[in-house]
Amino acid sequence: MEPQITARPDHSISRKQISDAALKVLYGLKDAGYVAYLAGGGVRDLLLGRNPKDFDVATSATPEEVKRVFRNSRLIGRRFRLVHVYFHNEIIEVSTFRAPAPPADETPDDDNTFLAKDGLVLRDNLFGTPEEDALRRDFTVNALFYNIADFSIIDYVHGRNDLEKRLLRVIGDPDQRFTEDPVRILRAIRFAAALDFEIEPSAREAIRRHAARLEDCSSSRLYEEIQKLLSCGKAERVFTLCCELSVFEHLFPELGAWLNAPDGEGKTHWLKKSFAQIDRWRAAGFNIDPALLFALIYGEYNEWVAAQIMQSEELQHAEALIEATHRHIRQLERIRIPKAVTHHIAEIMSGQPRFLKTTPKNAQRIMRHRCFLDAFLYFKFAARTAGRHSTELDWWEQQRKSR
Ligand code: ATP
Ligand code: MG
């Protein structure tokens, strides 16, 4: 297929907007005789007038060839090798144009040779053409190339049209692409929320059909992607989309089931407020500990579990909260939260009853604690959201000011 090419005068991307490191890599490859394109989110964000988070380069040079061009580089990954080119404050990821994924009955051997079940060699490498590379990407707006040779934009997938319409469209068949990699469901939600795009209707339907597949994804990829969803600055919209598209209950199954129970009405109030709070902290440039994010999201559910435990096991509130926290941490294991983070969540939650004891001695003791600030931010949020403990909250604010 012939791509749509937009020449330099007809688009807004200028080299001034591209980092020096990315330009060095693009020119280095071009001067060595290879095709070199800026690719992925960098091109998308520049066309939208946003500041790209990072710049990725796609090239016709093989990883070994890239390595030869840049001494300051290293091969990454075993099978799908990438090259990282290092600069003092930036890493540029360079990938060789990729061929289409092999059919499911072919498996790649260690040396990148594809073998059919009977051992026949089907293909001997992973590399492809720029067009094949574009078609392997997830969404049309993520598949645009900026060509350093003539500063044009190359578009194999009508991504520029979708960018103008602010539409997130899957490349190829949405059912197939979400089945191949269900994490794309979360990427769709993140891009739609962060860029203020609509998800194209057939993709929305496919997301609903395949959301349950998220439960089979690698827990470390899920943890990483959830972090991105929460920190994209539009967590409240992420939550709305996750509910609309029936994704939330597959990310956080027990919490989702609790929300969706017949008496669940009103329960989303806490979560909506939590996500809005996360966005406000983010907008204020506050670096939020992942433990506080999870504590906030699970907060009301955790209180509910604690109340059940208090009834059935006759425990004190503090003890019940500790027990409830341990139960919810067990649930969170499926998204492989690092141990240090789970420990911190437990401390935030189990520390809550201490805020009800307003004595100077208690204040002195707990304000020295490593987790004090996160536990206090949780207490403040919970008190305001539930409209309770305002006297205690004022008292603690005073203690903090007079310190
Ligand atoms: P951002 O970096 O702003 O989060 P991005 O679009 O650059 O967004 P990356 O995760 O950096 O996202 O990936 C770079 C590019 O690689 C994407 O734009 C997309 O073309 C491709 N890509 C990444 N993950 C996938 C995936 N799971 N399936 C298909 N293509 C992908
Ligand atoms: Mg990127």
Short mmCIF file of C-alpha atoms and ligand atoms in Angstrom, two decimals:
data_model
loop_
_atom_site.label_atom_id
_atom_site.label_comp_id
_atom_site.label_asym_id
_atom_site.label_seq_id
_atom_site.Cartn_x
_atom_site.Cartn_y
_atom_site.Cartn_z
CA MET A 1 0.00 0.00 0.00
CA GLU A 2 1.19 3.50 -0.82
CA PRO A 3 1.44 5.65 2.29
CA GLN A 4 0.04 9.15 2.56
CA ILE A 5 3.00 11.50 2.71
CA THR A 6 2.73 14.98 4.14
CA ALA A 7 5.60 17.24 3.09
CA ARG A 8 7.31 19.58 5.57
CA PRO A 9 5.35 22.75 4.66
CA ASP A 10 2.04 20.98 5.30
CA HIS A 11 2.56 19.83 8.88
CA SER A 12 3.59 21.41 12.14
CA ILE A 13 6.52 19.28 13.33
CA SER A 14 9.82 21.15 13.41
CA ARG A 15 13.23 19.83 14.40
CA LYS A 16 13.34 22.36 17.24
CA GLN A 17 10.70 20.28 19.04
CA ILE A 18 12.75 17.08 18.83
CA SER A 19 15.40 16.45 21.49
CA ASP A 20 19.07 16.77 20.53
CA ALA A 21 19.60 13.13 21.48
CA ALA A 22 16.82 11.91 19.15
CA LEU A 23 18.12 14.12 16.32
CA LYS A 24 21.66 12.74 16.79
CA VAL A 25 20.34 9.20 16.49
CA LEU A 26 18.17 9.98 13.45
CA TYR A 27 20.99 11.80 11.62
CA GLY A 28 23.59 9.21 12.67
CA LEU A 29 21.54 6.43 11.08
CA LYS A 30 20.68 8.44 7.99
CA ASP A 31 24.32 9.45 7.42
CA ALA A 32 25.32 5.78 7.71
CA GLY A 33 22.94 4.99 4.84
CA TYR A 34 19.93 3.65 6.72
CA VAL A 35 16.27 4.67 6.76
CA ALA A 36 15.52 6.38 10.07
CA TYR A 37 12.13 7.56 11.30
CA LEU A 38 10.86 9.08 14.49
CA ALA A 39 7.99 6.78 15.47
CA GLY A 40 5.24 6.11 17.98
CA GLY A 41 3.97 8.47 20.65
CA GLY A 42 6.60 11.15 19.91
CA VAL A 43 5.17 11.91 16.45
CA ARG A 44 1.59 11.72 17.76
CA ASP A 45 2.27 14.11 20.62
CA LEU A 46 4.16 16.64 18.48
CA LEU A 47 1.28 16.76 15.99
CA LEU A 48 -1.13 17.33 18.89
CA GLY A 49 1.06 20.17 20.18
CA ARG A 50 1.95 18.18 23.32
CA ASN A 51 5.31 17.61 24.91
CA PRO A 52 6.38 14.00 24.15
CA LYS A 53 7.44 11.89 27.13
CA ASP A 54 10.19 10.26 25.08
CA PHE A 55 11.31 9.74 21.50
CA ASP A 56 11.45 6.34 19.81
CA VAL A 57 13.26 5.68 16.55
CA ALA A 58 12.46 3.01 13.95
CA THR A 59 15.09 2.10 11.35
CA SER A 60 16.10 -0.26 8.55
CA ALA A 61 19.42 -0.93 10.35
CA THR A 62 19.58 -4.23 12.24
CA PRO A 63 20.32 -4.03 15.98
CA GLU A 64 23.97 -4.99 15.36
CA GLU A 65 24.26 -2.28 12.70
CA VAL A 66 22.74 0.30 15.06
CA LYS A 67 25.24 -0.74 17.69
CA ARG A 68 28.10 -0.20 15.25
CA VAL A 69 26.90 3.34 14.43
CA PHE A 70 26.66 4.38 18.11
CA ARG A 71 29.39 3.42 20.54
CA ASN A 72 27.22 4.74 23.39
CA SER A 73 24.63 1.99 22.89
CA ARG A 74 23.56 -1.38 24.18
CA LEU A 75 21.43 -4.26 22.86
CA ILE A 76 18.34 -4.87 25.00
CA GLY A 77 16.09 -7.93 25.18
CA ARG A 78 16.78 -11.43 23.96
CA ARG A 79 14.32 -12.18 21.23
CA PHE A 80 12.96 -8.86 20.05
CA ARG A 81 16.17 -6.96 20.31
CA LEU A 82 16.14 -3.22 20.65
CA VAL A 83 19.04 -0.86 21.01
CA HIS A 84 19.25 1.78 23.69
CA VAL A 85 21.47 4.71 22.75
CA TYR A 86 22.67 6.54 25.86
CA PHE A 87 23.09 10.28 26.24
CA HIS A 88 23.83 12.06 29.49
CA ASN A 89 20.19 12.85 30.27
CA GLU A 90 18.25 10.71 27.82
CA ILE A 91 17.97 7.23 26.39
CA ILE A 92 16.74 6.81 22.83
CA GLU A 93 15.13 3.47 22.03
CA VAL A 94 15.88 2.27 18.51
CA SER A 95 14.00 -0.64 16.97
CA THR A 96 14.47 -2.24 13.58
CA PHE A 97 11.33 -2.29 11.40
CA ARG A 98 9.44 -5.36 12.55
CA ALA A 99 7.79 -8.06 10.47
CA PRO A 100 4.23 -9.17 11.22
CA ALA A 101 3.80 -11.47 14.22
CA PRO A 102 4.01 -15.12 13.11
CA PRO A 103 0.84 -17.24 13.07
CA ALA A 104 0.17 -19.03 16.36
CA ASP A 105 1.32 -22.43 15.07
CA GLU A 106 4.82 -21.13 14.39
CA THR A 107 7.14 -20.61 17.32
CA PRO A 108 10.30 -18.56 17.32
CA ASP A 109 13.42 -20.49 18.19
CA ASP A 110 16.23 -18.92 20.21
CA ASP A 111 18.04 -17.64 17.15
CA ASN A 112 14.97 -15.81 15.76
CA THR A 113 14.27 -18.61 13.31
CA PHE A 114 10.59 -19.48 13.00
CA LEU A 115 9.78 -23.15 12.95
CA ALA A 116 6.45 -24.78 12.17
CA LYS A 117 5.32 -27.70 14.38
CA ASP A 118 7.07 -30.15 12.03
CA GLY A 119 10.33 -28.24 12.39
CA LEU A 120 10.27 -26.62 8.95
CA VAL A 121 12.09 -23.28 8.89
CA LEU A 122 9.51 -20.72 7.89
CA ARG A 123 11.21 -17.40 8.32
CA ASP A 124 14.68 -16.56 9.42
CA ASN A 125 14.32 -13.19 10.98
CA LEU A 126 11.98 -10.74 12.62
CA PHE A 127 12.66 -7.72 10.48
CA GLY A 128 10.28 -6.20 7.99
CA THR A 129 9.42 -3.16 5.92
CA PRO A 130 8.27 0.22 7.26
CA GLU A 131 4.73 -0.67 6.21
CA GLU A 132 4.80 -3.98 8.10
CA ASP A 133 6.21 -2.15 11.09
CA ALA A 134 3.38 0.40 11.01
CA LEU A 135 0.73 -2.34 10.77
CA ARG A 136 2.07 -4.15 13.85
CA ARG A 137 1.51 -1.10 16.05
CA ASP A 138 -1.59 -0.79 18.21
CA PHE A 139 -3.55 2.34 17.20
CA THR A 140 -3.51 4.37 13.99
CA VAL A 141 -2.37 7.54 15.77
CA ASN A 142 0.60 5.60 17.20
CA ALA A 143 1.80 4.42 13.79
CA LEU A 144 2.91 7.68 12.16
CA PHE A 145 6.51 8.15 11.05
CA TYR A 146 8.53 11.35 10.76
CA ASN A 147 11.23 10.90 8.12
CA ILE A 148 14.49 12.65 8.94
CA ALA A 149 15.61 12.44 5.27
CA ASP A 150 13.03 14.99 4.03
CA PHE A 151 11.11 15.98 7.21
CA SER A 152 7.89 14.48 5.86
CA ILE A 153 5.26 12.48 7.75
CA ILE A 154 4.57 8.99 6.45
CA ASP A 155 1.17 7.51 7.21
CA TYR A 156 0.24 3.91 6.24
CA VAL A 157 -2.91 3.72 8.36
CA HIS A 158 -4.84 7.02 7.97
CA GLY A 159 -3.57 7.99 11.38
CA ARG A 160 -3.55 11.70 10.57
CA ASN A 161 -7.29 11.66 9.82
CA ASP A 162 -7.97 9.96 13.14
CA LEU A 163 -5.69 12.41 14.91
CA GLU A 164 -7.73 15.28 13.54
CA LYS A 165 -10.98 13.60 14.55
CA ARG A 166 -9.46 12.74 17.95
CA LEU A 167 -10.37 9.12 17.39
CA LEU A 168 -8.51 6.13 18.79
CA ARG A 169 -8.81 3.39 16.18
CA VAL A 170 -7.25 -0.09 16.38
CA ILE A 171 -5.06 -1.10 13.45
CA GLY A 172 -6.61 -4.24 11.94
CA ASP A 173 -9.35 -6.30 13.54
CA PRO A 174 -10.01 -5.13 17.13
CA ASP A 175 -11.03 -8.63 18.32
CA GLN A 176 -7.81 -10.11 17.03
CA ARG A 177 -5.57 -7.30 18.29
CA PHE A 178 -7.04 -7.29 21.83
CA THR A 179 -6.82 -11.10 21.95
CA GLU A 180 -3.15 -11.04 20.87
CA ASP A 181 -2.32 -8.61 23.65
CA PRO A 182 -5.04 -7.65 26.16
CA VAL A 183 -2.81 -4.94 27.68
CA ARG A 184 -3.79 -2.94 24.57
CA ILE A 185 -7.20 -2.55 26.26
CA LEU A 186 -5.57 -0.55 29.04
CA ARG A 187 -3.45 1.39 26.56
CA ALA A 188 -6.63 2.35 24.66
CA ILE A 189 -8.20 3.64 27.87
CA ARG A 190 -5.06 5.53 28.86
CA PHE A 191 -4.66 7.25 25.49
CA ALA A 192 -8.36 8.08 25.25
CA ALA A 193 -8.32 9.62 28.73
CA ALA A 194 -4.96 11.39 28.55
CA LEU A 195 -5.37 12.78 25.02
CA ASP A 196 -9.11 13.40 25.32
CA PHE A 197 -9.90 11.09 22.39
CA GLU A 198 -12.95 8.94 21.73
CA ILE A 199 -12.44 5.21 21.33
CA GLU A 200 -13.85 4.18 17.95
CA PRO A 201 -17.16 2.23 18.44
CA SER A 202 -16.03 -1.19 17.13
CA ALA A 203 -12.99 -0.99 19.42
CA ARG A 204 -15.24 -0.14 22.39
CA GLU A 205 -17.35 -3.21 21.67
CA ALA A 206 -14.26 -5.40 21.34
CA ILE A 207 -12.93 -4.08 24.65
CA ARG A 208 -16.16 -5.12 26.37
CA ARG A 209 -15.92 -8.57 24.79
CA HIS A 210 -12.29 -9.17 25.75
CA ALA A 211 -11.85 -7.32 29.05
CA ALA A 212 -11.89 -10.62 31.00
CA ARG A 213 -8.63 -11.56 29.26
CA LEU A 214 -6.87 -8.99 31.43
CA GLU A 215 -7.07 -11.54 34.25
CA ASP A 216 -4.60 -13.75 32.35
CA CYS A 217 -2.02 -11.03 31.67
CA SER A 218 1.41 -11.00 33.22
CA SER A 219 1.10 -9.44 36.64
CA SER A 220 4.17 -7.25 36.23
CA ARG A 221 2.88 -5.74 32.96
CA LEU A 222 -0.45 -5.08 34.65
CA TYR A 223 1.22 -3.36 37.59
CA GLU A 224 3.25 -1.17 35.25
CA GLU A 225 0.24 -0.25 33.11
CA ILE A 226 -1.93 0.48 36.16
CA GLN A 227 0.74 2.88 37.39
CA LYS A 228 0.59 4.64 34.02
CA LEU A 229 -3.23 4.77 34.11
CA LEU A 230 -3.20 6.32 37.57
CA SER A 231 -0.48 8.83 36.83
CA CYS A 232 -1.60 10.01 33.38
CA GLY A 233 -3.22 13.11 34.90
CA LYS A 234 -6.73 11.98 33.86
CA ALA A 235 -7.32 9.15 36.32
CA GLU A 236 -10.94 10.21 36.88
CA ARG A 237 -11.70 9.77 33.18
CA VAL A 238 -9.77 6.48 33.20
CA PHE A 239 -12.11 5.28 35.97
CA THR A 240 -15.23 6.38 34.05
CA LEU A 241 -14.05 4.58 30.91
CA CYS A 242 -13.08 1.46 32.90
CA CYS A 243 -16.62 1.32 34.33
CA GLU A 244 -18.35 2.05 31.00
CA LEU A 245 -16.37 -0.64 29.22
CA SER A 246 -16.63 -3.26 32.02
CA VAL A 247 -12.88 -3.24 32.51
CA PHE A 248 -12.71 -2.18 36.15
CA GLU A 249 -14.00 -5.49 37.55
CA HIS A 250 -11.30 -7.40 35.67
CA LEU A 251 -8.51 -5.18 36.94
CA PHE A 252 -9.66 -5.24 40.56
CA PRO A 253 -12.05 -8.25 40.68
CA GLU A 254 -13.05 -8.27 44.38
CA LEU A 255 -13.44 -4.52 44.54
CA GLY A 256 -15.36 -4.59 41.25
CA ALA A 257 -17.72 -7.30 42.49
CA TRP A 258 -18.35 -5.28 45.66
CA LEU A 259 -19.12 -2.17 43.58
CA ASN A 260 -21.40 -4.07 41.22
CA ALA A 261 -23.36 -5.81 43.99
CA PRO A 262 -27.12 -5.03 44.11
CA ASP A 263 -26.63 -2.58 46.99
CA GLY A 264 -23.62 -1.05 45.20
CA GLU A 265 -25.25 2.29 44.47
CA GLY A 266 -23.38 5.17 45.98
CA LYS A 267 -20.26 3.07 46.37
CA THR A 268 -18.62 4.63 43.32
CA HIS A 269 -18.69 7.98 45.13
CA TRP A 270 -15.51 7.17 47.09
CA LEU A 271 -13.71 5.89 44.02
CA LYS A 272 -14.64 8.88 41.86
CA LYS A 273 -13.38 11.18 44.59
CA SER A 274 -10.19 9.11 44.94
CA PHE A 275 -9.36 9.34 41.26
CA ALA A 276 -10.13 13.07 41.20
CA GLN A 277 -7.81 13.52 44.21
CA ILE A 278 -5.05 11.59 42.45
CA ASP A 279 -5.40 13.98 39.48
CA ARG A 280 -5.26 17.04 41.75
CA TRP A 281 -2.07 15.82 43.41
CA ARG A 282 -0.61 15.09 39.98
CA ALA A 283 -1.56 18.57 38.67
CA ALA A 284 0.13 20.13 41.71
CA GLY A 285 3.32 18.25 40.82
CA PHE A 286 3.09 16.09 43.92
CA ASN A 287 4.96 12.81 43.55
CA ILE A 288 2.52 10.26 44.99
CA ASP A 289 3.74 7.01 46.46
CA PRO A 290 2.11 4.03 44.69
CA ALA A 291 1.08 2.72 48.14
CA LEU A 292 -1.03 5.81 48.78
CA LEU A 293 -2.71 5.36 45.37
CA PHE A 294 -3.72 1.78 46.19
CA ALA A 295 -4.70 2.65 49.75
CA LEU A 296 -7.00 5.35 48.40
CA ILE A 297 -8.60 3.14 45.77
CA TYR A 298 -9.24 0.29 48.20
CA GLY A 299 -10.02 2.53 51.17
CA GLU A 300 -13.79 2.26 51.52
CA TYR A 301 -13.84 -1.40 50.58
CA ASN A 302 -11.18 -2.02 53.17
CA GLU A 303 -13.24 -0.26 55.83
CA TRP A 304 -16.20 -2.40 54.84
CA VAL A 305 -14.16 -5.61 55.15
CA ALA A 306 -12.88 -4.39 58.54
CA ALA A 307 -16.46 -3.82 59.72
CA GLN A 308 -17.38 -7.41 58.72
CA ILE A 309 -14.36 -8.73 60.59
CA MET A 310 -15.25 -6.71 63.69
CA GLN A 311 -18.71 -8.25 63.74
CA SER A 312 -17.65 -11.82 63.22
CA GLU A 313 -14.41 -11.93 65.16
CA GLU A 314 -14.97 -9.31 67.83
CA LEU A 315 -11.75 -7.49 67.08
CA GLN A 316 -11.01 -3.84 67.89
CA HIS A 317 -11.15 -1.41 64.96
CA ALA A 318 -7.36 -1.12 64.63
CA GLU A 319 -6.87 -4.87 64.65
CA ALA A 320 -9.72 -5.39 62.18
CA LEU A 321 -8.20 -2.81 59.84
CA ILE A 322 -4.88 -4.63 59.96
CA GLU A 323 -6.60 -7.91 59.20
CA ALA A 324 -8.66 -6.35 56.38
CA THR A 325 -5.55 -4.78 54.92
CA HIS A 326 -3.83 -8.13 54.85
CA ARG A 327 -6.81 -9.64 53.05
CA HIS A 328 -6.84 -6.91 50.45
CA ILE A 329 -3.13 -7.17 49.93
CA ARG A 330 -3.60 -10.85 49.18
CA GLN A 331 -6.09 -9.87 46.47
CA LEU A 332 -3.62 -7.42 45.03
CA GLU A 333 -1.05 -10.17 44.49
CA ARG A 334 -2.44 -10.75 41.00
CA ILE A 335 -1.02 -7.40 39.91
CA ARG A 336 2.34 -8.11 41.51
CA ILE A 337 2.75 -5.10 43.69
CA PRO A 338 6.31 -4.95 45.02
CA LYS A 339 6.64 -6.12 48.64
CA ALA A 340 7.82 -2.72 49.85
CA VAL A 341 4.67 -1.13 48.41
CA THR A 342 2.30 -3.66 50.02
CA HIS A 343 4.02 -3.14 53.34
CA HIS A 344 3.55 0.61 53.02
CA ILE A 345 -0.17 0.18 52.17
CA ALA A 346 -0.62 -1.87 55.35
CA GLU A 347 1.04 0.84 57.41
CA ILE A 348 -1.13 3.59 55.93
CA MET A 349 -4.34 1.66 56.62
CA SER A 350 -3.55 0.27 60.03
CA GLY A 351 -2.32 3.68 61.17
CA GLN A 352 -5.71 5.34 60.63
CA PRO A 353 -7.28 4.80 64.10
CA ARG A 354 -4.28 6.61 65.63
CA PHE A 355 -5.49 9.88 64.13
CA LEU A 356 -8.52 9.76 66.40
CA LYS A 357 -6.34 10.09 69.47
CA THR A 358 -5.57 13.79 69.74
CA THR A 359 -2.95 14.02 72.45
CA PRO A 360 0.37 15.86 72.07
CA LYS A 361 2.23 12.73 73.16
CA ASN A 362 0.56 10.64 70.45
CA ALA A 363 1.26 13.37 67.87
CA GLN A 364 4.94 13.53 68.77
CA ARG A 365 5.24 9.78 68.47
CA ILE A 366 3.50 9.26 65.15
CA MET A 367 4.66 12.38 63.34
CA ARG A 368 8.16 10.98 63.44
CA HIS A 369 7.02 7.85 61.64
CA ARG A 370 8.31 7.27 58.11
CA CYS A 371 4.77 6.75 56.77
CA PHE A 372 3.21 9.70 58.60
CA LEU A 373 2.68 11.97 55.59
CA ASP A 374 1.05 9.30 53.41
CA ALA A 375 -1.13 8.10 56.30
CA PHE A 376 -2.12 11.68 57.07
CA LEU A 377 -3.00 12.42 53.42
CA TYR A 378 -5.20 9.34 53.48
CA PHE A 379 -6.85 10.43 56.73
CA LYS A 380 -7.51 13.90 55.38
CA PHE A 381 -9.01 12.55 52.18
CA ALA A 382 -11.18 10.00 54.02
CA ALA A 383 -12.38 12.53 56.60
CA ARG A 384 -13.41 15.03 53.93
CA THR A 385 -14.98 12.48 51.60
CA ALA A 386 -17.08 10.93 54.34
CA GLY A 387 -17.76 14.27 56.06
CA ARG A 388 -16.49 13.03 59.44
CA HIS A 389 -13.71 13.62 62.00
CA SER A 390 -13.48 17.32 61.16
CA THR A 391 -12.41 18.21 64.73
CA GLU A 392 -9.59 15.69 64.65
CA LEU A 393 -8.54 16.83 61.17
CA ASP A 394 -8.32 20.48 62.31
CA TRP A 395 -6.31 19.41 65.33
CA TRP A 396 -3.79 17.49 63.20
CA GLU A 397 -3.49 20.38 60.71
CA GLN A 398 -2.61 22.62 63.69
CA GLN A 399 0.00 20.15 64.96
CA ARG A 400 1.62 20.05 61.52
CA LYS A 401 1.71 23.86 61.28
CA SER A 402 3.19 24.31 64.73
CA ARG A 403 5.94 21.81 64.13
P1 ATP B 1 3.66 7.17 25.75
O1 ATP B 1 5.15 6.92 25.67
O2 ATP B 1 3.27 8.59 25.68
O3 ATP B 1 3.02 6.42 26.87
P2 ATP B 1 3.66 5.73 23.25
O4 ATP B 1 2.61 5.66 22.19
O5 ATP B 1 4.99 6.28 22.87
O6 ATP B 1 3.00 6.55 24.44
P3 ATP B 1 5.09 3.42 24.13
O7 ATP B 1 4.68 2.42 25.14
O8 ATP B 1 6.26 4.30 24.39
O9 ATP B 1 3.80 4.30 23.84
O10 ATP B 1 5.31 2.61 22.78
C1 ATP B 1 5.85 3.21 21.62
C2 ATP B 1 5.09 2.73 20.39
O11 ATP B 1 5.23 1.30 20.26
C3 ATP B 1 3.60 2.98 20.42
O12 ATP B 1 3.28 4.29 19.97
C4 ATP B 1 3.07 1.91 19.50
O13 ATP B 1 3.24 2.27 18.14
C5 ATP B 1 4.01 0.74 19.78
N1 ATP B 1 3.48 -0.15 20.84
C6 ATP B 1 3.74 -0.10 22.17
N2 ATP B 1 3.09 -1.06 22.84
C7 ATP B 1 2.39 -1.75 21.92
C8 ATP B 1 1.53 -2.90 21.97
N3 ATP B 1 1.24 -3.50 23.12
N4 ATP B 1 1.01 -3.35 20.80
C9 ATP B 1 1.31 -2.76 19.62
N5 ATP B 1 2.10 -1.69 19.50
C10 ATP B 1 2.65 -1.19 20.63
MG MG B 2 6.73 6.45 24.14
#
